[in-house]
Amino acid sequence: MSTDFFKPEIIPELVWKIIQAFPLTLILTVCSLILGSLIALGIAVLALRSPKVTRGMANGYIHFIRGIPTLILIYLLYLGFPQFMKGLGVDMSGVDKRVYLVVIFALAISANFAELMRSSYLSVDKGQGEAALAIGMTARQGFKRIVLPQALAVALPSLGNYVIMLFKLTSLGFVVGVVDLMGKTRILINITYGSRRLETYLALAIIYWALCFVLERINKLLITRYTRGRRELADGKAAAK
Amino acid sequence: MLTITGIKKSFGKTPVLRGLDLSVDKGDVVAVIGPSGSGKTTLLRCINFLERADEGRLTICGQSVDLKTVTKKEIYRMRRKTAMVFQNYCLFNNKTVLENVTEALIIVHKKSKSEAGDIAVSMLRKVGLEDKLNAYPAFLSGGQQQRVGIARAMAQCPDVILLDEPTSALDPELVGETLSVIRHVAKSGITMIIVTHEMQFAAEIANKIVFMDDGGIVEQGASRDFFLSPKEDRTIAFLARFNLGNYYSI
């Protein structure tokens, strides 16, 4: 079905070319995931503390970040922030673009992550932690062995979605000129003077789709692993025996 | 064996325990009764340090701590002398029935996995649940869950078991099976403090009754004397609703 205006047979080759840029997409995703989780952990801890000031600060941060499109956050921090620092006499031009992106994506996901951590933690009945203390565990043991696994079970479905969202979000990195999957695609298009746009973007879409599919499968496996004791999610017969 | 002196506790400005004293001997089964909000549960939780009392002294088996200045280390040490059975069971939802019982033995008492398993199985047999070892709590009835709770408490070989309204969350049919397990435990000579609203059961199982109201002990005494000839007006008014004369006349 090859025609002049659509040549599907060149897609496999394009896929192979584009996938060369996968390491950077992976690095961006993993690094922002780690940094974002750490930021979110701090925010969630603040949000769970009793003084109103810390809770207010955490909530303010969550609302602020949630209300800004990530693309704007990139422009704001990558282009705007150095201008501000220059005013203070700090030269930011030596900082790697990829570092900017990791920080920006980490900030972008941290709000949702923090909210998820807080709600998952609160969803575990207080009695679970108390029972752990009552049988003589330390607070740390009780958290690690009893509360955390249950909170994780609650968080996993949404967490998986957020990770997939982040993975796709990193495609915005091309606006600052890094060569991730999206950046590589645009380079390939420029080389052919835009004549094979349809095939190239299709190749890119196929890559993202396949990788997201893998992520979803991993998430499913984790969910079954962590929800064994929960009636509404586990398969009744399998979990009872 | 267990002595509490001058225990005080307030939530904010609301006093819940107003400096009460309690003494329990080895092998005693003490039933703590009284209206809701009288501080029964808080008393129990203070003994187990799930709630920190503001003042007072607690002695269990010769080890004594000042409740005002007690350190974390002392709390962990004192907690190992007690075990708690919760009103809403509080079984570990991410662990199987067997793991619920072995958890404390392995993590806290540092027993080997096989030794802990043996103890757990024998305890679960005592409460009639040896066929549910690998089930998760969510798949058990309330009565079964509470029996696991009791097995979990007994497995730790505590000096005293604290039971916080162990049957309040159960329907009448399930109350029976749970009470009969507790009855069985009581007969084995383990010291127990039970907060309960089951007067009939308290009269039958406990050798000592403590009646609390408004953060203090109104009256306490041997079970029979307490129910047949209560002395305080408040006690008489409270007991008027229960016809326990029948129980003792049999």
Coordinates of C-alpha atoms in Angstrom, one line a residue:
Chain A
M1 CA 0.0 0.0 0.0
S2 CA 3.0 2.2 -0.4
T3 CA 2.2 5.4 -2.2
D4 CA 4.1 8.6 -2.8
F5 CA 2.5 10.4 0.1
F6 CA 2.7 7.6 2.6
K7 CA 5.5 5.0 2.8
P8 CA 4.9 2.7 5.8
E9 CA 7.9 0.5 4.9
I10 CA 10.3 3.1 6.1
I11 CA 8.8 3.2 9.6
P12 CA 10.8 0.3 11.0
E13 CA 14.1 2.0 10.0
L14 CA 12.8 5.3 11.6
V15 CA 11.9 3.5 14.8
W16 CA 15.4 2.1 15.0
K17 CA 16.9 5.6 14.4
I18 CA 14.7 7.3 16.9
I19 CA 15.1 4.7 19.6
Q20 CA 18.9 5.5 19.7
A21 CA 17.8 8.6 21.8
F22 CA 15.9 6.4 24.3
P23 CA 18.7 6.5 26.9
L24 CA 18.2 10.3 27.5
T25 CA 14.4 9.9 27.8
L26 CA 15.0 7.1 30.3
I27 CA 17.5 9.2 32.2
L28 CA 15.2 12.2 32.3
T29 CA 12.3 10.0 33.5
V30 CA 14.2 8.1 36.1
C31 CA 16.0 11.1 37.5
S32 CA 12.9 13.3 37.7
L33 CA 11.0 10.4 39.2
I34 CA 13.6 10.0 42.0
L35 CA 14.0 13.8 42.6
G36 CA 10.3 14.4 42.3
S37 CA 9.5 11.6 44.8
L38 CA 12.0 13.1 47.3
I39 CA 10.5 16.6 47.0
A40 CA 7.0 15.1 47.2
L41 CA 8.0 13.1 50.4
G42 CA 9.1 16.4 52.0
I43 CA 5.9 18.1 51.0
A44 CA 3.7 15.2 52.2
V45 CA 5.5 15.1 55.6
L46 CA 4.9 18.8 55.9
A47 CA 1.3 18.4 54.9
L48 CA 0.8 15.7 57.6
R49 CA 2.4 17.7 60.4
S50 CA 0.1 19.3 62.8
P51 CA 1.1 23.0 62.9
K52 CA -1.2 24.9 60.6
V53 CA 1.8 26.9 59.1
T54 CA 3.5 23.8 57.6
R55 CA 0.2 22.4 56.3
G56 CA -0.6 25.8 54.7
M57 CA 2.9 25.9 53.1
A58 CA 2.5 22.4 51.7
N59 CA -1.0 23.0 50.4
G60 CA 0.1 26.3 48.8
Y61 CA 2.9 24.6 47.0
I62 CA 0.6 21.8 45.7
H63 CA -2.0 24.3 44.4
F64 CA 0.7 26.5 42.8
I65 CA 2.5 23.7 40.9
R66 CA -0.8 22.0 39.9
G67 CA -2.0 25.3 38.3
I68 CA 1.0 25.7 36.0
P69 CA 1.2 23.9 32.6
T70 CA 4.6 22.1 32.5
L71 CA 5.5 23.9 29.2
I72 CA 5.2 27.2 31.0
L73 CA 7.2 25.9 33.9
I74 CA 10.0 25.0 31.5
Y75 CA 10.1 28.5 30.0
L76 CA 9.8 30.1 33.4
L77 CA 12.7 28.2 35.0
Y78 CA 14.9 27.5 32.0
L79 CA 14.7 31.0 30.5
G80 CA 13.3 33.2 33.3
F81 CA 15.2 31.9 36.3
P82 CA 18.8 32.6 35.0
Q83 CA 17.7 36.2 34.3
F84 CA 16.7 36.5 37.9
M85 CA 19.9 34.9 39.1
K86 CA 22.0 37.2 36.9
G87 CA 20.4 40.1 38.7
L88 CA 21.8 38.6 41.9
G89 CA 25.2 38.2 40.2
V90 CA 25.1 34.5 39.7
D91 CA 25.9 33.1 36.3
M92 CA 23.7 30.1 35.5
S93 CA 24.9 29.6 31.9
G94 CA 27.1 26.7 32.8
V95 CA 24.2 24.5 34.1
D96 CA 23.4 21.6 31.8
K97 CA 20.0 21.7 30.0
R98 CA 19.3 18.2 31.2
V99 CA 19.7 19.2 34.8
Y100 CA 17.2 22.0 34.3
L101 CA 14.7 19.5 32.8
V102 CA 15.1 17.0 35.6
V103 CA 14.4 19.7 38.2
I104 CA 11.5 21.1 36.2
F105 CA 9.9 17.7 35.6
A106 CA 10.5 16.7 39.2
L107 CA 8.7 19.9 40.4
A108 CA 5.9 19.3 37.9
I109 CA 5.1 15.8 39.3
S110 CA 5.9 16.5 42.9
A111 CA 2.5 18.1 43.6
N112 CA 0.5 15.1 42.5
F113 CA 2.9 12.7 44.1
A114 CA 2.8 14.6 47.4
E115 CA -1.0 14.5 47.4
L116 CA -1.0 10.8 46.5
M117 CA 1.4 10.0 49.4
R118 CA -0.6 12.0 51.9
S119 CA -3.9 10.4 50.9
S120 CA -2.5 6.9 50.7
Y121 CA -1.0 7.2 54.1
L122 CA -4.2 8.6 55.6
S123 CA -6.2 5.8 54.0
V124 CA -4.5 3.2 56.2
D125 CA -6.5 2.7 59.4
K126 CA -4.8 4.3 62.4
G127 CA -5.3 1.0 64.2
Q128 CA -2.8 -0.8 62.0
G129 CA 0.1 1.3 63.3
E130 CA -1.2 1.0 66.9
A131 CA -1.5 -2.7 66.6
A132 CA 2.1 -2.8 65.5
L133 CA 3.1 -0.8 68.5
A134 CA 1.0 -2.9 70.8
I135 CA 2.7 -6.1 69.8
G136 CA 6.0 -4.4 70.7
M137 CA 7.3 -3.2 67.3
T138 CA 9.1 0.1 67.2
A139 CA 7.4 2.9 65.4
R140 CA 9.8 2.5 62.5
Q141 CA 9.3 -1.3 62.2
G142 CA 5.5 -0.8 62.3
F143 CA 5.7 1.8 59.5
K144 CA 7.9 -0.3 57.3
R145 CA 6.3 -3.7 57.8
I146 CA 2.6 -2.8 58.3
V147 CA 1.6 0.7 57.3
L148 CA 3.9 1.4 54.3
P149 CA 3.0 -1.8 52.3
Q150 CA -0.7 -1.0 52.8
A151 CA -0.3 2.6 51.8
L152 CA 1.7 1.4 48.7
A153 CA -1.2 -0.9 47.8
V154 CA -3.6 2.0 47.8
A155 CA -1.2 4.3 45.9
L156 CA 0.0 1.9 43.2
P157 CA -2.7 2.3 40.6
S158 CA -2.5 6.1 40.6
L159 CA 1.3 6.0 41.0
G160 CA 1.6 3.9 37.8
N161 CA -0.5 6.4 35.9
Y162 CA 1.6 9.3 37.2
V163 CA 4.8 7.5 36.1
I164 CA 3.4 6.9 32.6
M165 CA 2.3 10.6 32.6
L166 CA 5.9 11.7 33.5
F167 CA 7.4 9.4 30.9
K168 CA 5.3 11.1 28.2
L169 CA 5.8 14.5 29.8
T170 CA 9.6 14.3 29.2
S171 CA 8.8 14.7 25.4
L172 CA 8.4 18.4 26.2
G173 CA 12.2 18.5 26.7
F174 CA 12.7 19.2 23.0
V175 CA 11.8 22.8 23.5
V176 CA 15.1 23.5 25.1
G177 CA 16.9 21.4 22.5
V178 CA 17.8 18.2 24.1
V179 CA 18.0 15.1 21.9
D180 CA 15.5 12.7 23.6
L181 CA 13.0 10.6 21.6
M182 CA 11.1 13.7 20.6
G183 CA 14.2 15.8 19.9
K184 CA 15.7 13.0 17.7
T185 CA 12.4 12.8 15.8
R186 CA 12.5 16.5 15.0
I187 CA 16.1 16.2 13.9
L188 CA 15.2 13.4 11.5
I189 CA 12.4 15.4 10.1
N190 CA 14.6 18.4 9.5
I191 CA 17.2 16.2 7.7
T192 CA 14.5 15.2 5.2
Y193 CA 13.2 18.8 5.0
G194 CA 9.9 17.8 6.5
S195 CA 9.0 15.4 3.6
R196 CA 8.4 12.4 5.8
R197 CA 6.6 13.9 8.8
L198 CA 3.8 11.4 8.9
E199 CA 6.0 8.3 9.0
T200 CA 8.5 9.8 11.5
Y201 CA 5.8 10.9 14.0
L202 CA 4.1 7.6 13.5
A203 CA 7.3 5.8 14.4
L204 CA 7.7 8.0 17.5
A205 CA 4.1 7.3 18.5
I206 CA 4.6 3.6 18.2
I207 CA 7.7 3.8 20.4
Y208 CA 5.9 5.7 23.1
W209 CA 2.9 3.4 22.9
A210 CA 5.0 0.3 23.2
L211 CA 7.0 1.6 26.1
C212 CA 3.9 2.8 28.0
F213 CA 2.4 -0.7 27.4
V214 CA 5.4 -2.2 29.1
L215 CA 5.1 0.2 32.0
E216 CA 1.5 -0.6 32.4
R217 CA 2.2 -4.3 32.6
I218 CA 4.9 -3.8 35.3
N219 CA 2.4 -1.7 37.3
K220 CA -0.2 -4.5 37.0
L221 CA 2.3 -7.0 38.3
L222 CA 3.1 -4.7 41.3
I223 CA -0.5 -4.2 42.0
T224 CA -1.3 -7.9 42.3
R225 CA 1.8 -8.3 44.4
Y226 CA 0.8 -5.7 46.9
T227 CA -3.0 -6.1 47.1
R228 CA -3.1 -9.8 48.0
G229 CA -4.9 -9.1 51.3
R230 CA -7.5 -6.8 49.9
R231 CA -10.9 -8.1 49.1
E232 CA -12.1 -5.6 46.6
L233 CA -9.1 -6.0 44.3
A234 CA -7.8 -9.5 44.8
D235 CA -9.3 -12.4 43.1
G236 CA -11.5 -13.9 45.8
K237 CA -10.6 -17.6 45.5
A238 CA -6.9 -17.1 44.8
A239 CA -6.4 -14.9 47.8
A240 CA -8.5 -16.9 50.3
K241 CA -6.4 -20.0 49.9
Chain B
M1 CA 1.3 -7.6 89.8
L2 CA 0.0 -4.6 87.9
T3 CA -0.4 -1.4 89.9
I4 CA -1.5 2.0 88.7
T5 CA -1.4 5.0 91.0
G6 CA -2.7 8.5 90.4
I7 CA -3.0 8.2 86.7
K8 CA -4.2 11.4 85.0
K9 CA -4.9 12.1 81.4
S10 CA -6.6 15.0 79.6
F11 CA -7.3 15.5 75.9
G12 CA -6.8 19.2 75.5
K13 CA -8.8 20.7 78.3
T14 CA -11.0 17.8 78.8
P15 CA -9.9 15.5 81.7
V16 CA -10.5 11.9 80.9
L17 CA -8.7 10.2 83.8
R18 CA -8.8 12.0 87.1
G19 CA -6.1 10.4 89.1
L20 CA -7.3 6.9 89.7
D21 CA -5.6 3.9 91.3
L22 CA -5.9 0.3 90.3
S23 CA -4.3 -2.8 91.4
V24 CA -4.4 -6.2 89.7
D25 CA -3.1 -9.5 91.1
K26 CA -1.6 -12.3 89.1
G27 CA -4.3 -14.5 87.6
D28 CA -7.0 -11.8 88.1
V29 CA -9.6 -11.3 85.4
V30 CA -10.7 -7.7 85.9
A31 CA -13.7 -6.4 84.1
V32 CA -13.8 -2.6 83.7
I33 CA -17.4 -1.4 83.1
G34 CA -19.1 1.9 83.0
P35 CA -20.9 4.3 80.7
S36 CA -19.4 5.5 77.4
G37 CA -17.0 8.3 77.8
S38 CA -16.0 7.3 81.4
G39 CA -12.4 6.7 80.4
K40 CA -12.3 2.9 80.3
T41 CA -10.7 2.6 77.0
T42 CA -8.3 5.5 77.7
L43 CA -7.2 3.7 80.9
L44 CA -6.4 0.6 78.9
R45 CA -4.6 2.5 76.2
C46 CA -2.5 4.3 78.8
I47 CA -1.4 1.0 80.2
N48 CA -0.2 0.0 76.8
F49 CA 1.2 3.5 76.0
L50 CA -0.9 4.0 72.9
E51 CA -1.9 7.0 74.9
R52 CA 0.6 8.9 77.0
A53 CA -0.8 9.6 80.4
D54 CA 0.0 13.1 81.9
E55 CA 0.8 11.9 85.4
G56 CA 0.9 8.7 87.5
R57 CA 2.9 5.6 88.1
L58 CA 2.6 2.2 86.4
T59 CA 4.1 -1.0 87.7
I60 CA 4.0 -4.3 85.9
C61 CA 5.8 -7.3 87.4
G62 CA 8.2 -5.3 89.5
Q63 CA 9.1 -2.8 86.8
S64 CA 7.9 0.6 87.6
V65 CA 7.8 3.8 85.5
D66 CA 6.8 7.3 86.1
L67 CA 4.2 8.0 83.4
K68 CA 5.1 11.7 83.1
T69 CA 8.8 11.2 82.5
V70 CA 8.8 7.7 80.8
T71 CA 11.4 7.3 78.0
K72 CA 10.9 5.7 74.7
K73 CA 13.1 2.8 75.7
E74 CA 11.1 2.2 78.9
I75 CA 7.9 2.3 76.8
Y76 CA 9.1 -0.4 74.5
R77 CA 10.2 -2.5 77.4
M78 CA 6.9 -2.1 79.3
R79 CA 4.8 -2.8 76.2
R80 CA 6.3 -6.2 75.9
K81 CA 4.7 -7.2 79.2
T82 CA 1.3 -6.5 77.8
A83 CA -0.7 -7.5 74.8
M84 CA -3.8 -5.8 73.4
V85 CA -7.0 -7.0 71.8
F86 CA -8.7 -4.2 69.9
Q87 CA -12.4 -3.4 69.6
N88 CA -12.1 -3.4 65.8
Y89 CA -9.6 -6.3 65.7
C90 CA -6.8 -4.3 64.0
L91 CA -5.3 -7.4 62.4
F92 CA -2.5 -6.6 59.9
N93 CA -4.5 -6.4 56.6
N94 CA -1.4 -7.1 54.5
K95 CA -0.5 -10.3 56.4
T96 CA -2.1 -13.7 56.5
V97 CA -3.7 -15.1 59.6
L98 CA -0.5 -17.1 60.4
E99 CA 1.8 -14.1 59.7
N100 CA -0.4 -11.9 62.0
V101 CA 0.5 -14.2 64.9
T102 CA 4.2 -14.8 63.9
E103 CA 5.0 -11.2 63.2
A104 CA 5.6 -10.2 66.8
L105 CA 7.4 -13.5 67.6
I106 CA 9.9 -13.0 64.7
I107 CA 10.4 -9.3 64.7
V108 CA 10.1 -8.4 68.4
H109 CA 10.9 -11.7 70.2
K110 CA 13.5 -12.7 67.7
K111 CA 12.3 -16.3 67.3
S112 CA 13.2 -18.4 64.3
K113 CA 10.6 -18.6 61.6
S114 CA 9.8 -22.3 62.2
E115 CA 9.6 -21.8 66.0
A116 CA 7.3 -18.8 65.6
G117 CA 5.2 -20.9 63.1
D118 CA 4.8 -23.7 65.6
I119 CA 3.7 -21.4 68.4
A120 CA 1.3 -19.5 66.1
V121 CA -0.3 -22.7 64.8
S122 CA -0.9 -24.0 68.4
M123 CA -2.4 -20.7 69.4
L124 CA -4.6 -20.6 66.3
R125 CA -5.7 -24.1 67.1
K126 CA -6.8 -23.0 70.5
V127 CA -9.1 -20.4 69.0
G128 CA -10.3 -22.8 66.4
L129 CA -8.8 -21.3 63.3
E130 CA -6.1 -23.8 62.3
D131 CA -7.9 -24.2 58.9
K132 CA -7.5 -20.5 58.1
L133 CA -3.7 -20.1 58.4
N134 CA -3.2 -18.7 54.9
A135 CA -6.3 -16.5 54.7
Y136 CA -6.1 -12.8 54.7
P137 CA -8.1 -10.9 57.4
A138 CA -10.5 -9.4 54.8
F139 CA -11.8 -12.9 54.1
L140 CA -12.7 -13.7 57.7
S141 CA -15.8 -12.9 59.6
G142 CA -15.6 -10.4 62.5
G143 CA -15.7 -13.2 65.0
Q144 CA -12.9 -15.0 63.3
Q145 CA -10.8 -11.9 63.0
Q146 CA -11.2 -11.2 66.7
R147 CA -10.2 -14.8 67.5
V148 CA -7.0 -14.2 65.5
G149 CA -6.6 -11.0 67.5
I150 CA -6.8 -13.0 70.7
A151 CA -4.3 -15.6 69.4
R152 CA -1.9 -12.9 68.4
A153 CA -2.1 -11.5 71.9
M154 CA -1.6 -14.8 73.6
A155 CA 1.3 -15.8 71.4
Q156 CA 3.4 -13.0 72.9
C157 CA 3.2 -14.7 76.3
P158 CA 2.3 -11.3 78.0
D159 CA 2.0 -10.9 81.7
V160 CA -1.3 -9.3 81.2
I161 CA -3.7 -9.2 78.2
L162 CA -5.7 -6.0 77.7
L163 CA -9.0 -6.4 75.9
D164 CA -10.8 -3.3 74.7
E165 CA -14.5 -4.0 74.2
P166 CA -13.6 -7.2 72.3
T167 CA -17.1 -8.0 71.2
S168 CA -18.6 -4.5 70.6
A169 CA -18.1 -4.6 66.9
L170 CA -19.7 -8.0 66.5
D171 CA -23.2 -9.1 65.8
P172 CA -25.0 -11.1 68.5
E173 CA -24.3 -14.5 66.8
L174 CA -20.5 -13.8 66.5
V175 CA -20.3 -12.5 70.1
G176 CA -20.8 -16.0 71.4
E177 CA -17.9 -17.6 69.7
T178 CA -15.6 -14.8 70.7
L179 CA -16.7 -14.8 74.3
S180 CA -16.2 -18.5 74.6
V181 CA -12.6 -18.1 73.4
I182 CA -12.0 -15.4 76.0
R183 CA -13.6 -17.6 78.6
H184 CA -11.2 -20.3 77.7
V185 CA -8.2 -18.0 77.9
A186 CA -9.4 -16.7 81.3
K187 CA -9.6 -20.2 82.7
S188 CA -6.0 -20.8 81.7
G189 CA -4.9 -18.4 84.4
I190 CA -3.6 -15.5 82.3
T191 CA -4.1 -12.1 83.9
M192 CA -6.6 -10.0 81.9
I193 CA -8.2 -6.6 82.0
I194 CA -11.3 -6.5 79.9
V195 CA -13.3 -3.3 79.1
T196 CA -16.7 -4.6 78.2
H197 CA -20.4 -3.7 78.0
E198 CA -21.4 -7.4 78.3
M199 CA -22.5 -7.4 82.0
Q200 CA -23.6 -11.0 82.0
F201 CA -20.2 -12.0 80.6
A202 CA -18.4 -9.7 83.1
A203 CA -20.3 -11.3 85.9
E204 CA -19.5 -14.8 84.7
I205 CA -15.8 -14.5 83.8
A206 CA -14.3 -11.7 86.0
N207 CA -13.3 -12.2 89.6
K208 CA -13.0 -8.5 90.1
I209 CA -15.2 -5.6 88.7
V210 CA -14.1 -2.0 88.4
F211 CA -16.9 0.5 87.7
M212 CA -15.8 3.7 86.2
D213 CA -17.6 7.0 85.6
D214 CA -16.3 10.4 84.6
G215 CA -12.7 9.5 84.7
G216 CA -12.6 7.9 88.1
I217 CA -13.3 4.6 89.7
V218 CA -16.7 4.8 91.5
E219 CA -16.6 1.3 93.0
Q220 CA -14.6 -1.9 92.7
G221 CA -14.8 -5.2 94.3
A222 CA -15.2 -8.9 94.0
S223 CA -17.5 -9.8 91.1
R224 CA -20.3 -11.3 93.3
D225 CA -20.3 -8.6 95.9
F226 CA -20.3 -5.9 93.2
F227 CA -23.3 -7.2 91.4
L228 CA -25.4 -8.4 94.3
S229 CA -24.8 -5.6 96.7
P230 CA -23.4 -2.5 95.0
K231 CA -22.8 0.3 97.5
E232 CA -22.6 3.5 95.6
D233 CA -25.8 5.2 94.2
R234 CA -24.2 5.6 90.8
T235 CA -23.4 1.9 90.6
I236 CA -26.9 1.0 91.6
A237 CA -28.4 3.3 89.0
F238 CA -26.1 1.9 86.3
L239 CA -26.8 -1.7 87.2
A240 CA -30.6 -1.2 87.4
R241 CA -30.8 -1.8 83.7
F242 CA -29.3 -5.2 83.9
N243 CA -31.0 -8.1 85.6
L244 CA -28.1 -10.0 86.9
G245 CA -29.8 -11.4 90.0
N246 CA -30.8 -14.3 87.8
Y247 CA -27.2 -15.1 87.0
Y248 CA -26.2 -15.4 90.6
S249 CA -29.3 -17.1 91.8
I250 CA -28.6 -20.1 89.6

